[in-house]
Coordinates of C-alpha atoms in Angstrom, one line a residue:
X1 CA 78.3 118.1 110.4
X2 CA 77.9 120.6 108.4
X3 CA 75.2 120.9 105.8
X4 CA 73.9 117.3 106.6
X5 CA 70.0 118.5 106.4
X6 CA 70.8 118.8 102.0
X7 CA 70.3 116.2 99.9
X8 CA 71.5 117.8 96.8
X9 CA 70.5 114.5 94.5
X10 CA 67.4 114.4 95.7
X11 CA 66.7 118.4 95.5
X12 CA 67.8 117.9 91.6
X13 CA 65.5 115.0 91.0
X14 CA 62.9 116.8 92.5
X15 CA 63.5 120.2 90.5
X16 CA 63.5 117.9 87.4
X17 CA 60.3 116.3 88.0
X18 CA 58.8 120.0 87.9
X19 CA 59.7 120.6 84.8
X20 CA 58.2 118.2 82.8
X21 CA 60.5 117.7 80.4
X22 CA 60.0 115.8 77.4
X23 CA 61.8 112.1 77.0
X24 CA 63.7 111.4 73.9
X25 CA 66.3 109.6 75.9
X26 CA 66.6 106.2 78.0
X27 CA 65.6 104.5 79.7
X28 CA 63.0 103.3 77.0
X29 CA 59.7 102.9 79.5
X30 CA 59.6 106.6 79.1
X31 CA 59.0 107.6 83.0
X32 CA 56.6 104.8 82.9
X33 CA 54.5 105.5 80.1
X34 CA 55.5 102.8 77.9
X35 CA 55.3 100.2 80.6
X36 CA 51.8 100.1 82.4
X37 CA 52.7 96.8 84.3
X38 CA 56.0 98.0 85.3
X39 CA 54.1 101.4 86.4
X40 CA 51.5 99.4 88.3
X41 CA 53.8 97.4 90.0
X42 CA 56.3 100.1 90.9
X43 CA 54.3 103.2 90.9
X44 CA 54.5 106.4 88.8
X45 CA 56.6 108.1 91.5
X46 CA 59.2 105.5 91.2
X47 CA 59.7 105.4 87.5
X48 CA 59.6 109.3 87.2
X49 CA 63.0 109.4 88.7
X50 CA 64.3 106.4 87.0
X51 CA 66.1 108.8 84.6
X52 CA 69.4 108.6 82.5
X53 CA 72.4 110.7 83.6
X54 CA 71.8 114.1 82.0
X55 CA 73.6 118.0 82.7
X56 CA 71.3 118.9 85.4
X57 CA 71.4 115.4 87.4
X58 CA 75.4 114.9 87.2
X59 CA 76.7 111.5 86.2
X60 CA 78.1 109.1 88.4
X61 CA 81.2 108.2 86.0
X62 CA 82.6 111.9 86.6
X63 CA 80.6 113.8 89.2
X64 CA 80.9 117.2 89.1
X65 CA 77.8 118.7 90.5
X66 CA 74.8 117.5 92.6
X67 CA 76.5 113.7 92.9
X68 CA 79.9 115.2 93.7
X69 CA 78.1 117.6 96.3
X70 CA 76.0 114.5 97.6
X71 CA 79.4 112.3 97.9
X72 CA 80.8 115.2 99.9
X73 CA 78.2 115.5 102.4
X74 CA 78.6 111.3 102.7
X75 CA 82.3 111.9 103.2
X76 CA 81.7 114.5 106.0
X77 CA 78.7 112.4 107.6
X78 CA 81.2 109.2 107.5
X79 CA 84.5 111.0 108.7
X80 CA 85.9 110.0 105.5
X81 CA 88.5 112.0 103.3
X82 CA 86.3 110.9 99.9
X83 CA 83.3 108.8 99.2
X84 CA 82.2 107.0 96.1
X85 CA 78.6 106.3 95.5
X86 CA 78.6 102.6 94.3
X87 CA 75.4 101.4 92.1
X88 CA 77.1 97.7 91.7
X89 CA 76.8 96.9 95.6
X90 CA 79.3 96.4 98.2
X91 CA 80.7 93.8 95.8
X92 CA 81.8 96.4 93.4
X93 CA 83.1 98.6 96.3
X94 CA 85.5 95.9 97.9
X95 CA 86.4 94.7 94.7
X96 CA 87.4 98.0 93.8
X97 CA 89.3 99.1 96.6
X98 CA 91.4 95.4 96.5
X99 CA 92.2 96.3 92.8
X100 CA 93.3 100.0 93.9
X101 CA 95.6 98.6 96.4
X102 CA 97.1 95.6 94.5
X103 CA 98.3 94.7 91.1
X104 CA 99.0 91.5 89.4
X105 CA 101.5 89.6 91.7
X106 CA 101.2 91.5 94.6
X107 CA 100.5 90.5 98.2
X108 CA 97.9 91.1 100.5
X109 CA 97.0 89.9 103.7
X110 CA 93.7 88.9 104.5
X111 CA 91.9 86.4 106.9
X112 CA 90.3 83.5 104.8
X113 CA 86.8 84.3 105.9
X114 CA 86.4 86.9 103.5
X115 CA 83.5 87.2 101.4
X116 CA 83.5 85.9 97.9
X117 CA 84.0 89.8 96.1
X118 CA 87.4 89.6 98.1
X119 CA 88.3 86.4 96.3
X120 CA 87.0 87.6 92.9
X121 CA 89.0 90.8 93.4
X122 CA 91.9 88.4 93.6
X123 CA 91.0 86.6 90.3
X124 CA 90.5 89.7 88.6
X125 CA 93.6 91.6 89.7
X126 CA 96.0 88.7 90.0
X127 CA 97.1 89.8 93.4
X128 CA 98.3 87.3 96.0
X129 CA 96.6 86.6 99.4
X130 CA 98.5 85.8 102.2
X131 CA 95.9 84.3 104.4
X132 CA 95.6 85.1 108.5
X133 CA 93.5 82.0 109.7
X134 CA 90.7 83.6 111.9
X135 CA 90.3 82.2 115.3
X136 CA 87.5 79.8 115.8
X137 CA 85.1 79.4 118.2
X138 CA 84.5 75.5 118.4
X139 CA 81.4 75.4 120.6
X140 CA 79.6 77.7 118.0
X141 CA 81.3 76.8 114.8
X142 CA 81.8 79.9 113.7
X143 CA 85.2 81.9 112.4
X144 CA 86.2 84.8 114.5
X145 CA 88.7 88.0 114.0
X146 CA 92.3 88.1 113.3
X147 CA 94.3 88.3 116.2
X148 CA 97.2 91.4 116.4
X149 CA 99.7 89.0 117.1
X150 CA 98.7 86.7 113.9
X151 CA 98.8 89.8 111.8
X152 CA 102.2 90.9 113.3
X153 CA 103.5 87.6 112.1
X154 CA 102.1 87.9 108.3
X155 CA 103.5 91.2 108.0
X156 CA 106.8 90.4 109.4
X157 CA 107.2 87.2 107.0
X158 CA 105.6 89.1 103.8
X159 CA 107.3 92.8 104.3
X160 CA 106.5 93.3 100.6
X161 CA 102.7 93.0 101.0
X162 CA 100.9 96.3 100.1
X163 CA 97.9 95.9 102.0
X164 CA 96.1 94.4 105.3
X165 CA 92.4 93.5 104.6
X166 CA 90.2 93.2 107.6
X167 CA 86.2 92.3 108.3
X168 CA 84.4 95.2 110.4
X169 CA 82.5 93.2 111.6
X170 CA 81.8 89.7 110.1
X171 CA 78.4 88.7 109.2
X172 CA 78.0 87.3 112.8
X173 CA 79.1 90.7 114.3
X174 CA 83.0 89.7 115.7
X175 CA 85.5 92.8 115.2
X176 CA 89.2 92.4 115.1
X177 CA 91.8 95.2 116.8
X178 CA 91.3 97.3 114.0
X179 CA 92.9 100.4 115.5
X180 CA 96.2 98.1 116.4
X181 CA 96.1 96.4 112.9
X182 CA 96.1 100.2 111.1
X183 CA 98.8 101.6 113.4
X184 CA 101.0 98.2 112.8
X185 CA 99.8 98.3 108.9
X186 CA 100.7 101.8 108.4
X187 CA 104.3 101.7 110.1
X188 CA 105.2 98.8 107.3
X189 CA 103.7 101.2 104.7
X190 CA 101.2 99.1 103.8
X191 CA 97.3 100.2 103.2
X192 CA 94.7 98.9 105.3
X193 CA 91.2 97.9 103.5
X194 CA 87.9 97.2 105.7
X195 CA 85.2 95.2 104.2
X196 CA 82.2 97.2 106.2
X197 CA 79.3 95.4 104.5
X198 CA 77.5 94.9 107.9
X199 CA 79.2 98.2 109.5
X200 CA 77.3 101.4 108.6
X201 CA 76.0 101.7 111.7
X202 CA 79.3 101.8 113.5
X203 CA 79.6 105.4 112.2
X204 CA 76.5 106.9 114.1
X205 CA 75.5 104.6 116.9
X206 CA 77.0 104.8 120.6
X207 CA 78.7 102.2 122.2
X208 CA 79.5 100.1 119.1
X209 CA 82.8 99.1 117.7
X210 CA 84.9 101.7 116.0
X211 CA 84.4 102.5 112.6
X212 CA 87.1 102.0 109.7
X213 CA 87.5 105.7 109.4
X214 CA 87.8 106.5 113.2
X215 CA 90.2 104.0 113.1
X216 CA 92.4 105.5 110.3
X217 CA 91.8 102.9 107.3
X218 CA 92.6 103.6 104.0
X219 CA 89.8 102.1 102.2
X220 CA 86.2 101.1 103.6
X221 CA 83.3 99.3 101.7
X222 CA 80.1 100.4 103.5
X223 CA 76.7 98.4 102.7
X224 CA 74.4 101.3 103.1
X225 CA 71.3 99.1 102.0
X226 CA 72.0 96.6 104.9
X227 CA 72.0 98.9 108.4
X228 CA 72.1 102.1 106.7
X229 CA 68.7 101.8 104.9
X230 CA 69.1 102.6 101.6
X231 CA 67.9 100.5 98.6
X232 CA 69.3 97.2 98.1
X233 CA 72.8 97.5 95.9
X234 CA 73.2 100.7 97.0
X235 CA 76.7 101.0 99.0
X236 CA 79.6 103.6 99.6
X237 CA 83.4 103.3 99.1
X238 CA 85.3 105.5 101.5
X239 CA 88.8 106.7 101.3
X240 CA 91.2 107.8 103.8
X241 CA 93.6 111.0 103.0
X242 CA 96.8 109.0 102.1
X243 CA 94.9 107.5 99.3
X244 CA 94.9 108.8 95.4
X245 CA 91.1 109.1 95.1
X246 CA 91.4 110.1 91.3
X247 CA 93.0 106.3 90.7
X248 CA 90.3 104.7 92.9
X249 CA 87.5 106.3 90.8
X250 CA 89.9 104.9 87.3
X251 CA 89.4 101.7 89.1
X252 CA 85.8 102.0 90.0
X253 CA 85.1 103.0 86.6
X254 CA 86.4 99.9 85.1
X255 CA 83.6 97.5 86.0
X256 CA 80.8 100.0 87.3
X257 CA 78.0 100.4 85.2
X258 CA 77.7 103.6 83.0
X259 CA 74.2 103.8 83.0
X260 CA 73.7 104.6 87.2
X261 CA 70.3 104.2 88.9
X262 CA 69.0 107.5 90.0
X263 CA 67.1 105.4 92.6
X264 CA 69.9 103.5 94.2
X265 CA 72.0 107.0 94.2
X266 CA 69.4 109.5 95.7
X267 CA 68.6 106.7 98.3
X268 CA 71.9 106.7 99.5
X269 CA 71.3 110.8 99.5
X270 CA 68.5 110.4 101.4
X271 CA 70.0 107.6 104.1
X272 CA 72.8 109.7 104.4
X273 CA 71.2 112.6 105.6
X274 CA 68.4 110.6 107.8
X275 CA 71.6 108.8 109.7
X276 CA 73.5 112.1 109.9
X277 CA 70.6 114.1 111.6
X278 CA 68.6 110.7 113.4
X279 CA 71.4 108.0 113.5
X280 CA 72.2 108.2 117.2
X281 CA 68.8 107.7 118.5
X282 CA 67.9 105.3 115.5
X283 CA 70.6 102.8 116.6
X284 CA 69.9 103.3 120.6
X285 CA 66.6 101.6 119.5
X286 CA 68.3 99.2 117.3
X287 CA 70.7 98.2 120.3
X288 CA 67.7 98.2 122.9
X289 CA 65.7 95.8 120.4
X290 CA 68.4 93.5 120.0
X291 CA 69.4 93.1 123.5
X292 CA 65.8 92.9 124.3
X293 CA 65.3 89.4 121.6
X294 CA 69.0 88.3 123.1
X295 CA 67.8 87.9 126.6
X296 CA 64.3 86.6 125.7
X297 CA 65.6 83.9 123.5
X298 CA 68.3 82.8 125.9
X299 CA 65.4 82.4 128.5
X300 CA 63.8 79.8 126.4
X301 CA 66.3 77.7 127.2
X302 CA 68.6 75.1 124.2
X303 CA 69.3 78.5 122.2
X304 CA 72.2 80.5 122.8
X305 CA 72.4 84.3 121.5
X306 CA 75.5 84.8 122.0
X307 CA 77.0 88.8 122.6
X308 CA 79.9 90.5 124.2
X309 CA 80.7 87.9 126.7
X310 CA 82.6 86.7 123.6
X311 CA 85.3 89.2 124.0
X312 CA 88.7 87.9 124.8
X313 CA 90.9 90.9 123.5
X314 CA 92.7 88.9 120.5
X315 CA 90.2 87.1 117.9
X316 CA 86.9 89.1 119.6
X317 CA 88.3 92.3 120.0
X318 CA 84.8 93.8 120.2
X319 CA 81.5 92.6 119.3
X320 CA 78.4 94.2 117.3
X321 CA 75.6 94.1 119.9
X322 CA 73.0 95.0 117.2
X323 CA 73.7 91.4 115.8
X324 CA 71.5 88.8 116.8
X325 CA 73.4 85.5 116.0
X326 CA 71.9 82.7 117.6
X327 CA 73.2 78.9 118.3
X328 CA 70.9 76.2 117.5
X329 CA 72.6 73.1 117.6
X330 CA 71.6 72.3 121.3
X331 CA 68.0 71.9 120.5
X332 CA 69.5 69.4 118.0
X333 CA 68.4 71.6 114.8
X334 CA 71.1 72.8 112.2
X335 CA 70.8 76.4 111.9
X336 CA 69.9 76.2 108.3
X337 CA 66.9 73.8 110.0
X338 CA 65.7 76.6 111.8
X339 CA 65.7 79.0 108.9
X340 CA 63.6 76.9 106.8
X341 CA 61.1 76.0 109.8
X342 CA 60.9 80.1 110.5
X343 CA 59.9 81.0 106.6
X344 CA 57.7 78.0 105.9
X345 CA 56.0 77.6 109.1
X346 CA 55.9 80.9 110.9
X347 CA 56.2 83.5 107.7
X348 CA 59.5 84.8 109.3
X349 CA 62.1 85.7 107.1
X350 CA 65.8 85.9 109.1
X351 CA 69.1 86.9 107.3
X352 CA 71.0 83.4 107.4
X353 CA 71.2 80.0 108.7
X354 CA 74.3 78.1 108.6
X355 CA 75.4 74.8 109.7
X356 CA 75.0 75.6 113.5
X357 CA 73.6 79.1 114.0
X358 CA 70.7 81.4 112.6
X359 CA 71.1 85.4 112.1
X360 CA 68.2 87.8 112.4
X361 CA 69.5 90.9 110.7
X362 CA 67.6 93.7 113.3
X363 CA 67.5 97.3 112.0
X364 CA 65.8 100.5 112.2
X365 CA 62.4 99.4 110.5
X366 CA 61.7 96.7 112.7
X367 CA 58.7 96.8 115.4
X368 CA 58.5 95.2 118.8
X369 CA 55.2 93.1 117.5
X370 CA 57.6 91.4 114.9
X371 CA 60.1 90.9 117.7
X372 CA 57.4 89.2 119.8
X373 CA 56.6 86.9 117.3
X374 CA 60.1 85.9 116.5
X375 CA 60.6 85.0 120.0
X376 CA 57.4 82.9 119.9
X377 CA 58.2 81.1 116.7
X378 CA 61.6 80.3 118.4
X379 CA 60.2 78.8 121.6
X380 CA 57.5 77.1 119.9
X381 CA 60.1 75.1 117.2
X382 CA 62.5 74.2 120.4
X383 CA 58.7 72.5 121.7
X384 CA 57.8 70.7 118.6
X385 CA 61.2 70.0 116.9
X386 CA 63.8 69.6 119.4
X387 CA 65.6 66.3 119.3
X388 CA 69.0 64.9 120.1
X389 CA 72.0 66.5 118.5
X390 CA 74.1 63.6 118.3
X391 CA 75.2 63.3 114.3
X392 CA 75.6 67.0 113.8
X393 CA 78.4 68.9 112.4
X394 CA 79.7 71.6 114.2
X395 CA 82.4 73.0 112.4
X396 CA 81.9 75.8 109.7
X397 CA 85.6 77.2 109.2
X398 CA 88.0 74.6 107.9
X399 CA 91.6 76.0 107.3
X400 CA 92.2 76.0 103.7
X401 CA 95.5 74.6 102.1
X402 CA 96.8 76.9 99.5
X403 CA 98.2 75.6 96.4
X404 CA 97.8 78.4 93.5
X405 CA 97.0 81.8 93.3
X406 CA 93.1 82.3 92.3
X407 CA 94.0 84.1 89.5
X408 CA 96.0 81.3 87.9
X409 CA 93.8 78.5 89.2
X410 CA 90.5 80.2 88.0
X411 CA 92.0 80.5 84.5
X412 CA 93.6 77.2 84.3
X413 CA 92.4 74.0 82.4
X414 CA 89.7 72.3 84.6
X415 CA 87.6 69.2 84.5
X416 CA 84.6 68.3 86.5
X417 CA 84.9 65.8 88.8
X418 CA 82.0 64.3 91.1
X419 CA 82.1 65.9 94.6
X420 CA 82.5 62.8 96.5
X421 CA 85.9 61.8 94.7
X422 CA 87.3 65.4 94.5
X423 CA 89.4 65.2 97.8
X424 CA 92.8 65.9 97.0
X425 CA 92.6 67.7 93.9
X426 CA 92.8 71.4 93.4
X427 CA 89.7 73.6 93.1
X428 CA 89.0 75.6 90.0
X429 CA 86.0 77.4 91.5
X430 CA 84.5 78.7 94.6
X431 CA 81.5 76.7 96.5
X432 CA 80.1 78.7 99.1
X433 CA 76.8 78.9 101.5
X434 CA 75.1 82.2 100.6
X435 CA 74.4 84.0 102.6
X436 CA 77.0 84.8 104.2
X437 CA 78.6 84.0 101.0
X438 CA 82.5 83.1 102.7
X439 CA 83.7 80.5 100.2
X440 CA 84.4 76.9 101.9
X441 CA 86.8 76.5 98.9
X442 CA 88.4 79.0 96.5
X443 CA 90.1 78.4 93.3
X444 CA 93.9 77.5 93.7
X445 CA 93.1 75.2 97.3
X446 CA 93.3 71.9 97.8
X447 CA 89.9 69.9 98.3
X448 CA 90.2 67.9 101.7
X449 CA 87.8 65.5 103.0
X450 CA 86.7 67.9 105.8
X451 CA 85.4 70.1 102.9
X452 CA 83.7 67.1 100.8
X453 CA 81.8 66.4 103.8
X454 CA 81.1 69.9 104.6
X455 CA 79.2 71.0 100.9
X456 CA 77.3 67.4 100.8
X457 CA 76.4 68.0 104.7
X458 CA 75.4 71.6 103.7
X459 CA 73.6 70.1 100.5
X460 CA 71.7 68.0 102.5
X461 CA 70.6 70.2 105.2
X462 CA 68.8 72.7 102.2
X463 CA 71.7 75.6 102.3
X464 CA 71.7 77.5 99.5
X465 CA 75.4 76.5 97.7
X466 CA 76.6 78.9 95.2
X467 CA 79.9 79.4 92.9
X468 CA 79.7 76.1 91.3
X469 CA 79.4 75.6 87.3
X470 CA 77.2 72.3 87.9
X471 CA 73.7 74.2 89.1
X472 CA 73.2 70.4 90.2
X473 CA 76.1 70.3 92.3
X474 CA 77.0 67.0 91.6
X475 CA 80.2 67.8 90.4
X476 CA 83.0 70.4 91.3
X477 CA 85.6 71.9 88.9
X478 CA 89.0 71.0 89.2
X479 CA 92.7 72.1 87.6
X480 CA 93.7 69.0 85.2
X481 CA 96.4 67.3 86.2
X482 CA 99.5 66.3 84.3

């Protein structure tokens, strides 16, 4: 990599600070002077670079100087043809790549266990999903990746599809055979889009699954703020050489803010430089910590911290060993119950708890002392709270019954019905536990008794259910009949 020691946007912001410019522009806090409470909370250093787009600092809507230079360095570091800085989160990056690939009525092949942002993209642009049901690990109750055979079948049955969408990896670290999917899709003139919300480290670590750009994907949405170390809400949208980046730029500007945060953009610039120069050694430590924690948690007994032993060459083609996913049902506790106990009783905040598992996100900022604290807490939770596991739900992924395309269902006439009485009706909204934000039901899908049971059970266990118009979670919006 050439020039990766530079951070053009950071350098420009430092020059700007030295100029002592009098601000008669926005933001209105005027470098923090207008809001002492905000300055005290965030600090003067932070607020002096919370500035507006101006000539010396470039403009994210049409980069031509320092932002352009920073994006070029990011593209080089990630092995992409072009990199777009995204400040509306990876949600915006996912939506932009779907809308860049598909127009209204065009098909896109995707796994059903996509993030809500992908379903929202279908609602926004009117594309039609061709769902490939992921594999399921029935013991763990989690969805896996797409097998190459299932993708091949979907392509052959839908030769007019415009793109194939792949999770790389899933929240739990599961990877599909991305290289082979790319080869197959390109042979049928389809683009490949990768949701790499949880895969920024693939570009810099050793012994990790293949990154989207290395596999030849056309577009990839990368959450730098997750494993990449930048500020929350900052992300990258990477493109390959076959993509018209000027068109992607137009799509991005349909929804991305015209008041891009320089705090977010500079964090992308600084984090890219850090990963390019120190990423290999950084993620070597992350992997070592995750492997240590996995071994220690499995030594407790009752828990199952799973890893590469799940690889089967099909629905689990590879596994991201930085993901510390732990199955909890064998100690008689749902994952969300262990999640709550860790936070409420031990002051430990993990990433998620679902019906059967927890996920602790291991990254560059974790310390050995904190790792030991997590192991000790899990051991004590088992000792204090272990019970018989009968009566616990085990199934996380429920195969959907698609009746109507998402956009049409979302904008159709709807009415609220009690969740308990909704089986058989067509959903007009999404319902999901967040995190991970994967809809258990999406607009246009038939609500089944299993889905009703899942929603009621998740609510009872204390999961954070989102997507429903009714904040009390008592009713769900369904399409009007007749």
